Amino acid sequence: MDSTAYNYSTGIATNNTGGNSISGASSNNRVILNVGGVRHETYKSTLKKIPATRLSRLTEALANYDPLLNEYFFDRHPAVFAQVLNYYRTGKLHYPVDVCGPLFEEELQFWGLDSNQVRRLYILFVLYGLRGAQLEQNNSVF
């Protein structure tokens, strides 16, 4: 008989074999990502949509996983990460209007996104000089 014990204070479910699974409820596969002090919640399946990236390889064994809070902490730019997570969800990468190109590129590289896509996006903004309202209207390239 299978049994699962759920610790509501930590958000960790323990099955009868002693293994842990990350979840907000025992089987929903939610993941909490604290990026620069901003908490984001998503599903493991969302993070698996783009393979071979930092987010697709999350495990509880990583040093940045806090079992007491049941979250991963990354000391990175939270506004850029919101766009990164949205890219996993929608397949469209948006350029935040309040972030410079080199910082945006550095953050995307940290998360392991395809550098060719990053460079294409950055080159479009440099070549065409999209700024302000134009950028807000045209900030989705992919």
PDB file of C-alpha atoms in Angstrom:
ATOM      1  CA  MET A   1       0.000   0.000   0.000  1.00  0.00           C
ATOM      2  CA  ASP A   2       1.389   3.389  -1.004  1.00  0.00           C
ATOM      3  CA  SER A   3       1.312   6.211   1.496  1.00  0.00           C
ATOM      4  CA  THR A   4       2.437   9.789   1.337  1.00  0.00           C
ATOM      5  CA  ALA A   5       3.041  12.097   4.289  1.00  0.00           C
ATOM      6  CA  TYR A   6       2.803  15.802   3.543  1.00  0.00           C
ATOM      7  CA  ASN A   7       4.546  18.377   5.743  1.00  0.00           C
ATOM      8  CA  TYR A   8       2.531  21.577   5.337  1.00  0.00           C
ATOM      9  CA  SER A   9       5.175  23.775   6.953  1.00  0.00           C
ATOM     10  CA  THR A  10       7.856  22.787   4.447  1.00  0.00           C
ATOM     11  CA  GLY A  11       5.718  21.858   1.439  1.00  0.00           C
ATOM     12  CA  ILE A  12       7.539  18.540   1.064  1.00  0.00           C
ATOM     13  CA  ALA A  13       5.744  15.273   0.433  1.00  0.00           C
ATOM     14  CA  THR A  14       7.486  12.104   1.576  1.00  0.00           C
ATOM     15  CA  ASN A  15       6.438   8.790   0.085  1.00  0.00           C
ATOM     16  CA  ASN A  16       6.604   5.427   1.832  1.00  0.00           C
ATOM     17  CA  THR A  17      10.079   4.750   0.412  1.00  0.00           C
ATOM     18  CA  GLY A  18      11.478   7.886   2.045  1.00  0.00           C
ATOM     19  CA  GLY A  19      11.896   9.876  -1.179  1.00  0.00           C
ATOM     20  CA  ASN A  20      10.912  13.506  -1.417  1.00  0.00           C
ATOM     21  CA  SER A  21       9.113  15.294  -4.177  1.00  0.00           C
ATOM     22  CA  ILE A  22       8.843  19.038  -4.638  1.00  0.00           C
ATOM     23  CA  SER A  23       5.225  20.078  -4.480  1.00  0.00           C
ATOM     24  CA  GLY A  24       2.750  22.531  -3.069  1.00  0.00           C
ATOM     25  CA  ALA A  25       0.350  19.611  -2.734  1.00  0.00           C
ATOM     26  CA  SER A  26       1.603  16.063  -2.924  1.00  0.00           C
ATOM     27  CA  SER A  27       1.110  15.488  -6.646  1.00  0.00           C
ATOM     28  CA  ASN A  28       0.747  18.798  -8.470  1.00  0.00           C
ATOM     29  CA  ASN A  29       4.457  19.247  -9.343  1.00  0.00           C
ATOM     30  CA  ARG A  30       4.638  22.948  -8.554  1.00  0.00           C
ATOM     31  CA  VAL A  31       8.029  24.618  -8.132  1.00  0.00           C
ATOM     32  CA  ILE A  32       8.760  27.861  -6.279  1.00  0.00           C
ATOM     33  CA  LEU A  33      11.601  29.990  -7.632  1.00  0.00           C
ATOM     34  CA  ASN A  34      12.763  32.961  -5.562  1.00  0.00           C
ATOM     35  CA  VAL A  35      14.705  35.214  -7.901  1.00  0.00           C
ATOM     36  CA  GLY A  36      16.173  38.345  -6.362  1.00  0.00           C
ATOM     37  CA  GLY A  37      13.554  38.262  -3.591  1.00  0.00           C
ATOM     38  CA  VAL A  38      10.571  37.849  -5.926  1.00  0.00           C
ATOM     39  CA  ARG A  39       8.812  34.481  -5.681  1.00  0.00           C
ATOM     40  CA  HIS A  40       7.607  32.838  -8.880  1.00  0.00           C
ATOM     41  CA  GLU A  41       5.554  29.667  -8.944  1.00  0.00           C
ATOM     42  CA  THR A  42       5.233  27.342 -11.907  1.00  0.00           C
ATOM     43  CA  TYR A  43       5.064  23.664 -12.816  1.00  0.00           C
ATOM     44  CA  LYS A  44       7.980  21.299 -13.356  1.00  0.00           C
ATOM     45  CA  SER A  45       6.477  20.495 -16.757  1.00  0.00           C
ATOM     46  CA  THR A  46       6.749  24.173 -17.754  1.00  0.00           C
ATOM     47  CA  LEU A  47      10.464  24.172 -16.910  1.00  0.00           C
ATOM     48  CA  LYS A  48      11.013  21.009 -18.977  1.00  0.00           C
ATOM     49  CA  LYS A  49       9.724  22.708 -22.155  1.00  0.00           C
ATOM     50  CA  ILE A  50      13.194  24.049 -22.956  1.00  0.00           C
ATOM     51  CA  PRO A  51      15.684  21.217 -22.383  1.00  0.00           C
ATOM     52  CA  ALA A  52      19.361  21.614 -21.459  1.00  0.00           C
ATOM     53  CA  THR A  53      18.797  24.826 -19.497  1.00  0.00           C
ATOM     54  CA  ARG A  54      19.414  25.658 -15.851  1.00  0.00           C
ATOM     55  CA  LEU A  55      15.697  25.500 -15.054  1.00  0.00           C
ATOM     56  CA  SER A  56      15.104  22.191 -16.809  1.00  0.00           C
ATOM     57  CA  ARG A  57      17.717  20.557 -14.558  1.00  0.00           C
ATOM     58  CA  LEU A  58      16.505  21.652 -11.101  1.00  0.00           C
ATOM     59  CA  THR A  59      16.885  19.069  -8.339  1.00  0.00           C
ATOM     60  CA  GLU A  60      16.611  19.208  -4.564  1.00  0.00           C
ATOM     61  CA  ALA A  61      20.320  18.370  -4.366  1.00  0.00           C
ATOM     62  CA  LEU A  62      21.299  21.815  -5.681  1.00  0.00           C
ATOM     63  CA  ALA A  63      22.866  24.193  -3.174  1.00  0.00           C
ATOM     64  CA  ASN A  64      20.291  26.877  -3.962  1.00  0.00           C
ATOM     65  CA  TYR A  65      17.344  24.686  -2.865  1.00  0.00           C
ATOM     66  CA  ASP A  66      15.969  25.513   0.598  1.00  0.00           C
ATOM     67  CA  PRO A  67      13.984  22.546   1.957  1.00  0.00           C
ATOM     68  CA  LEU A  68      12.510  24.610   4.801  1.00  0.00           C
ATOM     69  CA  LEU A  69      10.975  27.110   2.389  1.00  0.00           C
ATOM     70  CA  ASN A  70      10.532  24.542  -0.406  1.00  0.00           C
ATOM     71  CA  GLU A  71      12.014  26.954  -2.926  1.00  0.00           C
ATOM     72  CA  TYR A  72      15.058  27.588  -5.063  1.00  0.00           C
ATOM     73  CA  PHE A  73      16.836  30.911  -4.540  1.00  0.00           C
ATOM     74  CA  PHE A  74      18.771  32.690  -7.288  1.00  0.00           C
ATOM     75  CA  ASP A  75      20.369  36.091  -6.670  1.00  0.00           C
ATOM     76  CA  ARG A  76      19.556  37.343 -10.163  1.00  0.00           C
ATOM     77  CA  HIS A  77      17.538  40.148 -11.796  1.00  0.00           C
ATOM     78  CA  PRO A  78      13.849  39.465 -11.036  1.00  0.00           C
ATOM     79  CA  ALA A  79      12.395  41.557 -13.891  1.00  0.00           C
ATOM     80  CA  VAL A  80      14.440  39.707 -16.485  1.00  0.00           C
ATOM     81  CA  PHE A  81      13.544  36.387 -14.882  1.00  0.00           C
ATOM     82  CA  ALA A  82       9.844  37.201 -15.233  1.00  0.00           C
ATOM     83  CA  GLN A  83      10.450  37.403 -18.998  1.00  0.00           C
ATOM     84  CA  VAL A  84      12.492  34.186 -18.949  1.00  0.00           C
ATOM     85  CA  LEU A  85       9.715  32.304 -17.168  1.00  0.00           C
ATOM     86  CA  ASN A  86       7.149  33.730 -19.563  1.00  0.00           C
ATOM     87  CA  TYR A  87       9.310  32.444 -22.438  1.00  0.00           C
ATOM     88  CA  TYR A  88       9.034  28.940 -20.984  1.00  0.00           C
ATOM     89  CA  ARG A  89       5.264  29.358 -20.729  1.00  0.00           C
ATOM     90  CA  THR A  90       4.504  30.954 -24.107  1.00  0.00           C
ATOM     91  CA  GLY A  91       7.510  30.444 -26.366  1.00  0.00           C
ATOM     92  CA  LYS A  92       7.759  34.229 -26.846  1.00  0.00           C
ATOM     93  CA  LEU A  93      10.679  36.182 -25.436  1.00  0.00           C
ATOM     94  CA  HIS A  94       9.948  39.791 -24.481  1.00  0.00           C
ATOM     95  CA  TYR A  95      12.589  42.432 -23.917  1.00  0.00           C
ATOM     96  CA  PRO A  96      12.020  44.430 -20.701  1.00  0.00           C
ATOM     97  CA  VAL A  97      12.089  48.155 -21.492  1.00  0.00           C
ATOM     98  CA  ASP A  98      13.987  49.080 -18.323  1.00  0.00           C
ATOM     99  CA  VAL A  99      16.949  46.701 -18.823  1.00  0.00           C
ATOM    100  CA  CYS A 100      20.020  47.363 -20.976  1.00  0.00           C
ATOM    101  CA  GLY A 101      21.007  44.916 -23.712  1.00  0.00           C
ATOM    102  CA  PRO A 102      24.195  43.560 -22.108  1.00  0.00           C
ATOM    103  CA  LEU A 103      22.425  42.835 -18.794  1.00  0.00           C
ATOM    104  CA  PHE A 104      19.561  41.127 -20.620  1.00  0.00           C
ATOM    105  CA  GLU A 105      22.031  39.005 -22.587  1.00  0.00           C
ATOM    106  CA  GLU A 106      23.988  38.100 -19.434  1.00  0.00           C
ATOM    107  CA  GLU A 107      20.827  37.012 -17.619  1.00  0.00           C
ATOM    108  CA  LEU A 108      19.590  34.902 -20.531  1.00  0.00           C
ATOM    109  CA  GLN A 109      22.973  33.219 -20.751  1.00  0.00           C
ATOM    110  CA  PHE A 110      22.884  32.493 -17.004  1.00  0.00           C
ATOM    111  CA  TRP A 111      19.546  30.723 -17.423  1.00  0.00           C
ATOM    112  CA  GLY A 112      20.995  28.759 -20.342  1.00  0.00           C
ATOM    113  CA  LEU A 113      18.857  30.081 -23.148  1.00  0.00           C
ATOM    114  CA  ASP A 114      20.138  29.812 -26.715  1.00  0.00           C
ATOM    115  CA  SER A 115      22.765  32.522 -27.227  1.00  0.00           C
ATOM    116  CA  ASN A 116      21.861  32.774 -30.933  1.00  0.00           C
ATOM    117  CA  GLN A 117      18.337  33.838 -30.004  1.00  0.00           C
ATOM    118  CA  VAL A 118      19.728  36.293 -27.473  1.00  0.00           C
ATOM    119  CA  ARG A 119      22.110  37.824 -30.014  1.00  0.00           C
ATOM    120  CA  ARG A 120      19.384  38.094 -32.672  1.00  0.00           C
ATOM    121  CA  LEU A 121      17.140  39.928 -30.246  1.00  0.00           C
ATOM    122  CA  TYR A 122      19.904  42.303 -29.140  1.00  0.00           C
ATOM    123  CA  ILE A 123      21.018  43.024 -32.736  1.00  0.00           C
ATOM    124  CA  LEU A 124      17.470  43.905 -33.770  1.00  0.00           C
ATOM    125  CA  PHE A 125      17.240  46.498 -31.031  1.00  0.00           C
ATOM    126  CA  VAL A 126      20.670  47.941 -31.805  1.00  0.00           C
ATOM    127  CA  LEU A 127      20.200  48.029 -35.601  1.00  0.00           C
ATOM    128  CA  TYR A 128      16.688  49.393 -35.620  1.00  0.00           C
ATOM    129  CA  GLY A 129      17.073  51.602 -32.566  1.00  0.00           C
ATOM    130  CA  LEU A 130      13.767  50.586 -31.077  1.00  0.00           C
ATOM    131  CA  ARG A 131      13.148  52.714 -28.019  1.00  0.00           C
ATOM    132  CA  GLY A 132      10.347  53.698 -25.664  1.00  0.00           C
ATOM    133  CA  ALA A 133       6.872  53.272 -27.134  1.00  0.00           C
ATOM    134  CA  GLN A 134       8.243  51.421 -30.180  1.00  0.00           C
ATOM    135  CA  LEU A 135       9.919  48.927 -27.899  1.00  0.00           C
ATOM    136  CA  GLU A 136       6.753  48.421 -25.876  1.00  0.00           C
ATOM    137  CA  GLN A 137       4.786  47.701 -29.062  1.00  0.00           C
ATOM    138  CA  ASN A 138       7.420  45.492 -30.709  1.00  0.00           C
ATOM    139  CA  ASN A 139       9.125  43.762 -27.814  1.00  0.00           C
ATOM    140  CA  SER A 140       8.267  40.217 -28.821  1.00  0.00           C
ATOM    141  CA  VAL A 141      10.679  38.812 -31.373  1.00  0.00           C
ATOM    142  CA  PHE A 142      10.172  35.070 -31.047  1.00  0.00           C
TER     143      PHE A 142
END
